[in-house]
């Protein structure tokens, strides 16, 4: 209302300035239809009735009649809405020109209605939004031209200015072109970063100068295009991973990730291993797309405990980022303990002291911690394994050794680590136990007894003693030694010898049971050790009898010259004991069991001999017809196999008186002849001996003279004198362990008649050595014989001489 009023007043003022007949009005555009434009009746000074009568009307050439005339009131009213911009465009001023025509009289009046602008049009842009694609790499200060807005209004109401919001990135620049037009630009103030803001939205507002202001806006959409301005970045600058050693090839160690803030190909990342230390070369590979680092080689904790790998990530634009990968290798128990023998002795003496070190061992395990902790043990309790210091062990003896019990030990040293599962290794040491001479030889038996039949050949092996020695080799080499002793005052070595090597006992001499029945000695077995050990054993040799002695007739005594006869009185009865043949046999047992038989007799019918006792008795009455001189041959036999015998001639005189006997027995012609011959031979021998003596004297004197002369020639030559001993005088008194030729002579009597030894012979020099036990008997025999001349009484011992009463085998009869 106020607005309108103002315009109306103005119109009034304009009316006063116009000339008569011409009225101007001014109204703003866009007045509603029927709005009051001007009171022409008043302004033209016309009466309303004139208007009616004159049929006043509006005349215009325009096609559209905007204003109509109200004749009743004489005012102009708006008939059509007026849009100044539609009517005049940008032309100013904008006015309607028309005439009011009157009739009666015809007259007209020119009316001008100026249409004033009201701000009814906002500035407008051609498009409501505009789209820009701007690379983020665009520099600050770069300008971008924007569309201008248009405002149909004119004057004050026309476009005044622009506003761009927000202002942080871009600012608006309006350049006045020379022709008065304006150029609207926006200028980049700060660098773009697609990674921060990929899309920007701005609003450009165009503002006019109207009151109230009107604005038009345009959306500006900016898409920030990517530039490769970001390098790939790893999520971690250092990756740490661990793998077990001996992991299979292809094991994924770690996956590295890098990101690239860029877009598209600028953010497509390719991974690669940029460098690694020598020992890691070939160890890993990386999947260039996924970033999986996998194991390619064999990780061995004992060779490398960790690896460092540099990994690079590159985008397609060529930017790179890198990170470091540290891979720790975890120890697995993959190494067995390694046993090393530092020094060892293969042989140890069985008398080695306790805790003698035999072997020193070093054990290593390449693994780490528990996997490398090693314990060692052995399978033998004779020995002991002692840890001297870490990883070093000494194998030493822990108890007494005895080669005879065990000469060799296989000691297995087993070392195992503490890993799970535990690994172990072992080594076997062979230890020989060397011998020490700690065992003496031992005979197989505690004593020996052996038999040998007398009259053996010297050198005969009797039997063998055997001793064993538990030691070894030289210490077990047994030598047999005959211990010195004497048998009946004679060194035992003259009886037997022992073969040192074999232990065979040999008879050195021929034994005579009648001289020695048994004897014993000691044999020592000695080993070859140093010092040697020995033991001894008693050996008893029993000599067995052989029937090597014929019976010996003790009575009647057989003499060379004289004749001894038993007297039998003619009056003797049947069974008269004539005499008794007494014989002994130095053998023993059956060999000394004697029997007596009558071999020959002058008259077989007269005498008999007791088979057992040797008694000669008459078996019939003696008659006068029987010859005085009776001659009996009695054979004495022993019971040996074969048996031996002796014969004795018993002269019996069957007479009542001595003269009768003597006449019968004196004539022994063969005895006289024997004496004559003896005398002749004695004279001859004397002559020969005298001759030889003289010859020897001559020879000796000649030799002496010759030697004296020779020694004068060789006075200064001083030749050595080599003593000469005949071979038979070599060492005959040996130890008994050596074999010698043993010379011995035994004087023995085989047959009393043929022997050099005679018993009781007149004038002979007899030596009688007798066993005391039988001395009495013998002396009694001799005494009886000598006292009674040639007769023996019947009081003689009637018993058969037995081994107990006969002279012992020791006795010897030696005749000169
Ligand atoms: C020791 O080992 C060796 C060889 O393996 C073997 O011949 C010998 O009989 C073993 N000795 C013992 C006492 O086990
Ligand atoms: C024989 O051995 C015994 C023990 O058996 C010993 O007492 C004796 O001395 C030894 N004799 C000799 C001569 O070595």
PDB file of C-alpha atoms in Angstrom, residues 34-290:
ATOM      1  CA  UNK A  34      -7.862  -3.587 -12.045  1.00  0.00           C
ATOM      2  CA  UNK A  35      -5.102  -1.632 -10.339  1.00  0.00           C
ATOM      3  CA  UNK A  36      -5.514   2.090 -10.567  1.00  0.00           C
ATOM      4  CA  UNK A  37      -3.268   3.644 -13.112  1.00  0.00           C
ATOM      5  CA  UNK A  38      -4.373   7.352 -13.264  1.00  0.00           C
ATOM      6  CA  UNK A  39      -7.345   9.641 -12.925  1.00  0.00           C
ATOM      7  CA  UNK A  40      -7.450  11.048 -16.406  1.00  0.00           C
ATOM      8  CA  UNK A  41     -10.649  12.958 -15.795  1.00  0.00           C
ATOM      9  CA  UNK A  42      -8.977  14.970 -13.227  1.00  0.00           C
ATOM     10  CA  UNK A  43      -5.619  15.083 -14.904  1.00  0.00           C
ATOM     11  CA  UNK A  44      -7.029  16.086 -18.288  1.00  0.00           C
ATOM     12  CA  UNK A  45      -9.654  18.332 -16.762  1.00  0.00           C
ATOM     13  CA  UNK A  46     -12.460  16.529 -18.324  1.00  0.00           C
ATOM     14  CA  UNK A  47     -15.877  16.102 -16.867  1.00  0.00           C
ATOM     15  CA  UNK A  48     -17.142  12.629 -16.411  1.00  0.00           C
ATOM     16  CA  UNK A  49     -20.201  13.431 -18.356  1.00  0.00           C
ATOM     17  CA  UNK A  50     -18.021  14.478 -21.260  1.00  0.00           C
ATOM     18  CA  UNK A  51     -16.364  11.251 -21.107  1.00  0.00           C
ATOM     19  CA  UNK A  52     -19.706   9.565 -21.263  1.00  0.00           C
ATOM     20  CA  UNK A  53     -20.995  11.665 -24.001  1.00  0.00           C
ATOM     21  CA  UNK A  54     -17.855  11.628 -25.869  1.00  0.00           C
ATOM     22  CA  UNK A  55     -17.716   7.915 -25.631  1.00  0.00           C
ATOM     23  CA  UNK A  56     -14.192   8.121 -24.549  1.00  0.00           C
ATOM     24  CA  UNK A  57     -12.126   5.040 -25.320  1.00  0.00           C
ATOM     25  CA  UNK A  58      -8.521   3.868 -25.279  1.00  0.00           C
ATOM     26  CA  UNK A  59      -6.809   3.655 -28.613  1.00  0.00           C
ATOM     27  CA  UNK A  60      -3.670   1.730 -29.037  1.00  0.00           C
ATOM     28  CA  UNK A  61      -1.868   0.105 -31.866  1.00  0.00           C
ATOM     29  CA  UNK A  62      -0.523  -2.591 -29.611  1.00  0.00           C
ATOM     30  CA  UNK A  63      -2.076  -5.946 -29.902  1.00  0.00           C
ATOM     31  CA  UNK A  64      -2.584  -6.155 -26.188  1.00  0.00           C
ATOM     32  CA  UNK A  65      -4.599  -3.515 -24.412  1.00  0.00           C
ATOM     33  CA  UNK A  66      -3.116  -3.265 -20.952  1.00  0.00           C
ATOM     34  CA  UNK A  67      -5.139  -0.313 -19.697  1.00  0.00           C
ATOM     35  CA  UNK A  68      -8.873   0.328 -19.839  1.00  0.00           C
ATOM     36  CA  UNK A  69     -10.818   3.380 -19.164  1.00  0.00           C
ATOM     37  CA  UNK A  70     -13.516   3.559 -16.528  1.00  0.00           C
ATOM     38  CA  UNK A  71     -15.782   6.285 -18.005  1.00  0.00           C
ATOM     39  CA  UNK A  72     -17.956   6.566 -14.938  1.00  0.00           C
ATOM     40  CA  UNK A  73     -15.060   7.468 -12.760  1.00  0.00           C
ATOM     41  CA  UNK A  74     -12.763   8.861 -15.361  1.00  0.00           C
ATOM     42  CA  UNK A  75      -9.874   6.644 -14.210  1.00  0.00           C
ATOM     43  CA  UNK A  76      -7.559   4.283 -15.936  1.00  0.00           C
ATOM     44  CA  UNK A  77      -7.421   0.791 -14.652  1.00  0.00           C
ATOM     45  CA  UNK A  78      -5.006  -1.979 -15.447  1.00  0.00           C
ATOM     46  CA  UNK A  79      -6.575  -4.419 -17.727  1.00  0.00           C
ATOM     47  CA  UNK A  80      -3.689  -6.859 -18.174  1.00  0.00           C
ATOM     48  CA  UNK A  81      -0.793  -7.691 -15.949  1.00  0.00           C
ATOM     49  CA  UNK A  82       2.282  -6.017 -17.209  1.00  0.00           C
ATOM     50  CA  UNK A  83       5.677  -7.669 -17.217  1.00  0.00           C
ATOM     51  CA  UNK A  84       8.194  -5.030 -17.886  1.00  0.00           C
ATOM     52  CA  UNK A  85      10.780  -7.546 -18.965  1.00  0.00           C
ATOM     53  CA  UNK A  86       8.284  -9.065 -21.311  1.00  0.00           C
ATOM     54  CA  UNK A  87       7.302  -5.736 -22.654  1.00  0.00           C
ATOM     55  CA  UNK A  88      10.578  -3.994 -22.993  1.00  0.00           C
ATOM     56  CA  UNK A  89      13.326  -6.434 -22.247  1.00  0.00           C
ATOM     57  CA  UNK A  90      16.412  -4.594 -21.195  1.00  0.00           C
ATOM     58  CA  UNK A  91      15.164  -1.375 -22.725  1.00  0.00           C
ATOM     59  CA  UNK A  92      14.686   1.531 -20.383  1.00  0.00           C
ATOM     60  CA  UNK A  93      12.610   3.362 -19.815  1.00  0.00           C
ATOM     61  CA  UNK A  94       9.749   1.161 -20.651  1.00  0.00           C
ATOM     62  CA  UNK A  95       6.463   2.886 -21.317  1.00  0.00           C
ATOM     63  CA  UNK A  96       3.037   2.216 -22.772  1.00  0.00           C
ATOM     64  CA  UNK A  97       1.811   4.776 -25.269  1.00  0.00           C
ATOM     65  CA  UNK A  98      -1.887   5.039 -26.031  1.00  0.00           C
ATOM     66  CA  UNK A  99      -4.587   7.651 -26.717  1.00  0.00           C
ATOM     67  CA  UNK A 100      -7.917   8.413 -25.226  1.00  0.00           C
ATOM     68  CA  UNK A 101     -10.314   9.119 -28.043  1.00  0.00           C
ATOM     69  CA  UNK A 102     -13.426  11.313 -27.520  1.00  0.00           C
ATOM     70  CA  UNK A 103     -16.288  11.931 -29.871  1.00  0.00           C
ATOM     71  CA  UNK A 104     -18.572  14.868 -30.020  1.00  0.00           C
ATOM     72  CA  UNK A 105     -16.057  16.495 -30.380  1.00  0.00           C
ATOM     73  CA  UNK A 106     -13.552  14.307 -31.543  1.00  0.00           C
ATOM     74  CA  UNK A 107     -10.480  14.874 -29.712  1.00  0.00           C
ATOM     75  CA  UNK A 108      -7.719  12.715 -28.304  1.00  0.00           C
ATOM     76  CA  UNK A 109      -5.335  12.836 -25.572  1.00  0.00           C
ATOM     77  CA  UNK A 110      -2.011  11.043 -25.464  1.00  0.00           C
ATOM     78  CA  UNK A 111      -1.351   8.983 -22.403  1.00  0.00           C
ATOM     79  CA  UNK A 112       2.028   7.559 -21.527  1.00  0.00           C
ATOM     80  CA  UNK A 113       2.268   4.962 -18.801  1.00  0.00           C
ATOM     81  CA  UNK A 114       5.772   4.262 -17.773  1.00  0.00           C
ATOM     82  CA  UNK A 115       6.305   0.830 -16.402  1.00  0.00           C
ATOM     83  CA  UNK A 116       8.889   0.824 -13.730  1.00  0.00           C
ATOM     84  CA  UNK A 117      10.953  -2.230 -12.915  1.00  0.00           C
ATOM     85  CA  UNK A 118      10.429  -4.182  -9.843  1.00  0.00           C
ATOM     86  CA  UNK A 119      12.903  -6.841  -8.764  1.00  0.00           C
ATOM     87  CA  UNK A 120      10.886  -9.665  -9.822  1.00  0.00           C
ATOM     88  CA  UNK A 121      13.542 -11.705 -11.554  1.00  0.00           C
ATOM     89  CA  UNK A 122      16.297 -13.436  -9.746  1.00  0.00           C
ATOM     90  CA  UNK A 123      19.634 -13.907 -11.362  1.00  0.00           C
ATOM     91  CA  UNK A 124      19.635 -17.235 -13.114  1.00  0.00           C
ATOM     92  CA  UNK A 125      22.271 -19.506 -14.376  1.00  0.00           C
ATOM     93  CA  UNK A 126      22.048 -21.392 -17.501  1.00  0.00           C
ATOM     94  CA  UNK A 127      22.414 -24.642 -15.715  1.00  0.00           C
ATOM     95  CA  UNK A 128      21.798 -25.403 -12.170  1.00  0.00           C
ATOM     96  CA  UNK A 129      24.863 -27.425 -11.726  1.00  0.00           C
ATOM     97  CA  UNK A 130      28.115 -27.691 -13.426  1.00  0.00           C
ATOM     98  CA  UNK A 131      30.690 -30.482 -13.211  1.00  0.00           C
ATOM     99  CA  UNK A 132      34.408 -30.147 -13.174  1.00  0.00           C
ATOM    100  CA  UNK A 133      37.058 -32.885 -13.225  1.00  0.00           C
ATOM    101  CA  UNK A 134      40.184 -31.480 -11.777  1.00  0.00           C
ATOM    102  CA  UNK A 135      43.343 -33.376 -11.269  1.00  0.00           C
ATOM    103  CA  UNK A 136      44.660 -33.219  -7.796  1.00  0.00           C
ATOM    104  CA  UNK A 137      47.987 -32.326  -9.155  1.00  0.00           C
ATOM    105  CA  UNK A 138      46.714 -28.958 -10.406  1.00  0.00           C
ATOM    106  CA  UNK A 139      48.649 -26.095  -8.994  1.00  0.00           C
ATOM    107  CA  UNK A 140      47.213 -23.442  -6.775  1.00  0.00           C
ATOM    108  CA  UNK A 141      46.266 -20.307  -8.616  1.00  0.00           C
ATOM    109  CA  UNK A 142      44.799 -22.200 -11.484  1.00  0.00           C
ATOM    110  CA  UNK A 143      41.493 -20.598 -12.528  1.00  0.00           C
ATOM    111  CA  UNK A 144      38.415 -22.143 -13.882  1.00  0.00           C
ATOM    112  CA  UNK A 145      35.839 -20.114 -15.792  1.00  0.00           C
ATOM    113  CA  UNK A 146      32.323 -20.339 -14.572  1.00  0.00           C
ATOM    114  CA  UNK A 147      29.080 -19.564 -16.328  1.00  0.00           C
ATOM    115  CA  UNK A 148      27.677 -16.229 -15.682  1.00  0.00           C
ATOM    116  CA  UNK A 149      24.214 -15.709 -14.358  1.00  0.00           C
ATOM    117  CA  UNK A 150      21.688 -13.454 -16.007  1.00  0.00           C
ATOM    118  CA  UNK A 151      19.068 -11.187 -14.367  1.00  0.00           C
ATOM    119  CA  UNK A 152      16.214  -9.939 -16.438  1.00  0.00           C
ATOM    120  CA  UNK A 153      15.761  -7.053 -14.182  1.00  0.00           C
ATOM    121  CA  UNK A 154      17.464  -3.890 -14.952  1.00  0.00           C
ATOM    122  CA  UNK A 155      19.082  -1.188 -13.056  1.00  0.00           C
ATOM    123  CA  UNK A 156      19.437  -1.745  -9.465  1.00  0.00           C
ATOM    124  CA  UNK A 157      17.586  -4.931  -9.782  1.00  0.00           C
ATOM    125  CA  UNK A 158      20.000  -6.370 -12.194  1.00  0.00           C
ATOM    126  CA  UNK A 159      22.817  -8.767 -11.289  1.00  0.00           C
ATOM    127  CA  UNK A 160      25.138  -7.218  -8.839  1.00  0.00           C
ATOM    128  CA  UNK A 161      27.629  -9.804  -7.681  1.00  0.00           C
ATOM    129  CA  UNK A 162      28.518 -13.453  -7.113  1.00  0.00           C
ATOM    130  CA  UNK A 163      29.322 -15.375  -4.000  1.00  0.00           C
ATOM    131  CA  UNK A 164      31.163 -18.698  -3.997  1.00  0.00           C
ATOM    132  CA  UNK A 165      30.933 -20.971  -1.024  1.00  0.00           C
ATOM    133  CA  UNK A 166      32.749 -22.541   0.615  1.00  0.00           C
ATOM    134  CA  UNK A 167      35.816 -20.542   0.248  1.00  0.00           C
ATOM    135  CA  UNK A 168      38.490 -22.789   1.665  1.00  0.00           C
ATOM    136  CA  UNK A 169      39.592 -24.265  -1.579  1.00  0.00           C
ATOM    137  CA  UNK A 170      38.482 -21.868  -4.209  1.00  0.00           C
ATOM    138  CA  UNK A 171      38.002 -18.151  -4.370  1.00  0.00           C
ATOM    139  CA  UNK A 172      36.004 -16.205  -6.849  1.00  0.00           C
ATOM    140  CA  UNK A 173      37.474 -13.810  -9.258  1.00  0.00           C
ATOM    141  CA  UNK A 174      35.440 -11.505 -11.346  1.00  0.00           C
ATOM    142  CA  UNK A 175      37.240  -9.853 -14.161  1.00  0.00           C
ATOM    143  CA  UNK A 176      35.798  -6.932 -15.950  1.00  0.00           C
ATOM    144  CA  UNK A 177      36.268  -7.385 -19.596  1.00  0.00           C
ATOM    145  CA  UNK A 178      36.967  -4.291 -21.538  1.00  0.00           C
ATOM    146  CA  UNK A 179      33.467  -4.241 -22.957  1.00  0.00           C
ATOM    147  CA  UNK A 180      31.888  -4.037 -19.582  1.00  0.00           C
ATOM    148  CA  UNK A 181      30.987  -7.669 -19.380  1.00  0.00           C
ATOM    149  CA  UNK A 182      32.309  -9.727 -16.567  1.00  0.00           C
ATOM    150  CA  UNK A 183      34.170 -12.905 -16.525  1.00  0.00           C
ATOM    151  CA  UNK A 184      33.534 -15.124 -13.491  1.00  0.00           C
ATOM    152  CA  UNK A 185      36.312 -17.487 -12.508  1.00  0.00           C
ATOM    153  CA  UNK A 186      37.144 -19.553  -9.576  1.00  0.00           C
ATOM    154  CA  UNK A 187      40.717 -19.884  -8.528  1.00  0.00           C
ATOM    155  CA  UNK A 188      42.318 -22.798  -6.633  1.00  0.00           C
ATOM    156  CA  UNK A 189      43.690 -21.521  -3.420  1.00  0.00           C
ATOM    157  CA  UNK A 190      44.974 -24.702  -1.804  1.00  0.00           C
ATOM    158  CA  UNK A 191      46.292 -27.878  -3.362  1.00  0.00           C
ATOM    159  CA  UNK A 192      43.760 -30.523  -4.012  1.00  0.00           C
ATOM    160  CA  UNK A 193      44.078 -33.924  -2.452  1.00  0.00           C
ATOM    161  CA  UNK A 194      41.963 -36.585  -3.882  1.00  0.00           C
ATOM    162  CA  UNK A 195      42.830 -38.783  -1.028  1.00  0.00           C
ATOM    163  CA  UNK A 196      41.259 -36.274   1.371  1.00  0.00           C
ATOM    164  CA  UNK A 197      38.453 -35.054  -0.712  1.00  0.00           C
ATOM    165  CA  UNK A 198      37.683 -36.780  -3.841  1.00  0.00           C
ATOM    166  CA  UNK A 199      34.539 -34.756  -4.434  1.00  0.00           C
ATOM    167  CA  UNK A 200      34.009 -31.064  -3.787  1.00  0.00           C
ATOM    168  CA  UNK A 201      30.740 -29.249  -3.941  1.00  0.00           C
ATOM    169  CA  UNK A 202      30.561 -25.510  -4.188  1.00  0.00           C
ATOM    170  CA  UNK A 203      27.678 -23.181  -4.591  1.00  0.00           C
ATOM    171  CA  UNK A 204      27.970 -20.144  -6.717  1.00  0.00           C
ATOM    172  CA  UNK A 205      25.385 -17.598  -5.799  1.00  0.00           C
ATOM    173  CA  UNK A 206      24.563 -14.704  -8.044  1.00  0.00           C
ATOM    174  CA  UNK A 207      23.078 -11.724  -6.212  1.00  0.00           C
ATOM    175  CA  UNK A 208      21.177  -8.830  -7.753  1.00  0.00           C
ATOM    176  CA  UNK A 209      20.895  -5.364  -6.403  1.00  0.00           C
ATOM    177  CA  UNK A 210      17.197  -5.383  -5.832  1.00  0.00           C
ATOM    178  CA  UNK A 211      15.481  -4.756  -2.663  1.00  0.00           C
ATOM    179  CA  UNK A 212      14.985  -7.381  -1.428  1.00  0.00           C
ATOM    180  CA  UNK A 213      17.807  -9.073  -3.052  1.00  0.00           C
ATOM    181  CA  UNK A 214      17.242 -12.074  -5.175  1.00  0.00           C
ATOM    182  CA  UNK A 215      19.744 -14.725  -5.821  1.00  0.00           C
ATOM    183  CA  UNK A 216      20.342 -17.498  -8.176  1.00  0.00           C
ATOM    184  CA  UNK A 217      22.573 -20.403  -7.397  1.00  0.00           C
ATOM    185  CA  UNK A 218      24.510 -22.923  -9.282  1.00  0.00           C
ATOM    186  CA  UNK A 219      25.961 -26.134  -7.885  1.00  0.00           C
ATOM    187  CA  UNK A 220      29.537 -26.712  -8.826  1.00  0.00           C
ATOM    188  CA  UNK A 221      30.585 -30.342  -8.574  1.00  0.00           C
ATOM    189  CA  UNK A 222      34.267 -30.981  -8.633  1.00  0.00           C
ATOM    190  CA  UNK A 223      35.644 -34.458  -8.963  1.00  0.00           C
ATOM    191  CA  UNK A 224      39.251 -34.516  -7.973  1.00  0.00           C
ATOM    192  CA  UNK A 225      41.078 -36.716 -10.337  1.00  0.00           C
ATOM    193  CA  UNK A 226      43.796 -38.953  -8.907  1.00  0.00           C
ATOM    194  CA  UNK A 227      47.402 -38.265  -9.404  1.00  0.00           C
ATOM    195  CA  UNK A 228      50.029 -40.732  -8.271  1.00  0.00           C
ATOM    196  CA  UNK A 229      51.072 -38.655  -5.418  1.00  0.00           C
ATOM    197  CA  UNK A 230      51.082 -41.373  -2.773  1.00  0.00           C
ATOM    198  CA  UNK A 231      53.668 -44.045  -2.419  1.00  0.00           C
ATOM    199  CA  UNK A 232      52.600 -47.407  -1.117  1.00  0.00           C
ATOM    200  CA  UNK A 233      52.920 -47.631   2.623  1.00  0.00           C
ATOM    201  CA  UNK A 234      53.353 -50.811   4.552  1.00  0.00           C
ATOM    202  CA  UNK A 235      51.149 -51.373   7.509  1.00  0.00           C
ATOM    203  CA  UNK A 236      54.217 -52.000   9.575  1.00  0.00           C
ATOM    204  CA  UNK A 237      57.656 -50.732   8.943  1.00  0.00           C
ATOM    205  CA  UNK A 238      59.133 -53.829  10.507  1.00  0.00           C
ATOM    206  CA  UNK A 239      57.522 -57.210  10.347  1.00  0.00           C
ATOM    207  CA  UNK A 240      58.583 -59.913  12.663  1.00  0.00           C
ATOM    208  CA  UNK A 241      57.940 -63.533  12.003  1.00  0.00           C
ATOM    209  CA  UNK A 242      59.345 -66.817  13.076  1.00  0.00           C
ATOM    210  CA  UNK A 243      59.590 -70.152  11.418  1.00  0.00           C
ATOM    211  CA  UNK A 244      60.620 -73.498  12.679  1.00  0.00           C
ATOM    212  CA  UNK A 245      63.747 -74.734  11.153  1.00  0.00           C
ATOM    213  CA  UNK A 246      63.285 -77.415   8.560  1.00  0.00           C
ATOM    214  CA  UNK A 247      59.850 -76.047   7.691  1.00  0.00           C
ATOM    215  CA  UNK A 248      58.816 -77.275   4.294  1.00  0.00           C
ATOM    216  CA  UNK A 249      59.308 -75.158   1.259  1.00  0.00           C
ATOM    217  CA  UNK A 250      56.224 -73.100   0.618  1.00  0.00           C
ATOM    218  CA  UNK A 251      55.460 -72.400   4.240  1.00  0.00           C
ATOM    219  CA  UNK A 252      53.946 -68.945   4.511  1.00  0.00           C
ATOM    220  CA  UNK A 253      56.122 -66.943   6.784  1.00  0.00           C
ATOM    221  CA  UNK A 254      54.145 -63.771   6.954  1.00  0.00           C
ATOM    222  CA  UNK A 255      51.919 -61.670   4.772  1.00  0.00           C
ATOM    223  CA  UNK A 256      52.975 -58.101   4.338  1.00  0.00           C
ATOM    224  CA  UNK A 257      50.482 -55.498   3.331  1.00  0.00           C
ATOM    225  CA  UNK A 258      51.052 -52.122   1.853  1.00  0.00           C
ATOM    226  CA  UNK A 259      48.405 -49.633   0.973  1.00  0.00           C
ATOM    227  CA  UNK A 260      48.432 -46.870  -1.546  1.00  0.00           C
ATOM    228  CA  UNK A 261      46.136 -43.967  -0.992  1.00  0.00           C
ATOM    229  CA  UNK A 262      45.938 -43.363  -4.681  1.00  0.00           C
ATOM    230  CA  UNK A 263      43.333 -44.692  -6.912  1.00  0.00           C
ATOM    231  CA  UNK A 264      43.242 -47.142  -9.676  1.00  0.00           C
ATOM    232  CA  UNK A 265      46.466 -48.144 -11.189  1.00  0.00           C
ATOM    233  CA  UNK A 266      48.189 -45.667  -9.009  1.00  0.00           C
ATOM    234  CA  UNK A 267      47.257 -47.823  -6.105  1.00  0.00           C
ATOM    235  CA  UNK A 268      47.939 -51.205  -7.639  1.00  0.00           C
ATOM    236  CA  UNK A 269      50.745 -52.575  -5.572  1.00  0.00           C
ATOM    237  CA  UNK A 270      53.354 -55.056  -6.574  1.00  0.00           C
ATOM    238  CA  UNK A 271      55.505 -56.619  -3.875  1.00  0.00           C
ATOM    239  CA  UNK A 272      59.044 -57.656  -4.321  1.00  0.00           C
ATOM    240  CA  UNK A 273      62.030 -58.511  -2.251  1.00  0.00           C
ATOM    241  CA  UNK A 274      64.452 -55.698  -2.658  1.00  0.00           C
ATOM    242  CA  UNK A 275      67.484 -57.044  -0.983  1.00  0.00           C
ATOM    243  CA  UNK A 276      68.645 -59.441   1.604  1.00  0.00           C
ATOM    244  CA  UNK A 277      71.852 -60.452   3.198  1.00  0.00           C
ATOM    245  CA  UNK A 278      73.833 -63.150   1.570  1.00  0.00           C
ATOM    246  CA  UNK A 279      72.756 -65.936   3.819  1.00  0.00           C
ATOM    247  CA  UNK A 280      69.111 -65.093   3.183  1.00  0.00           C
ATOM    248  CA  UNK A 281      69.470 -65.145  -0.548  1.00  0.00           C
ATOM    249  CA  UNK A 282      67.197 -67.651  -2.112  1.00  0.00           C
ATOM    250  CA  UNK A 283      65.552 -68.286   1.196  1.00  0.00           C
ATOM    251  CA  UNK A 284      62.270 -66.503   0.664  1.00  0.00           C
ATOM    252  CA  UNK A 285      60.041 -65.466  -2.106  1.00  0.00           C
ATOM    253  CA  UNK A 286      57.120 -63.133  -2.083  1.00  0.00           C
ATOM    254  CA  UNK A 287      53.899 -63.328  -3.947  1.00  0.00           C
ATOM    255  CA  UNK A 288      53.938 -60.065  -5.823  1.00  0.00           C
ATOM    256  CA  UNK A 289      50.242 -59.614  -5.542  1.00  0.00           C
ATOM    257  CA  UNK A 290      49.265 -60.999  -2.185  1.00  0.00           C
TER     258      UNK A 290
END
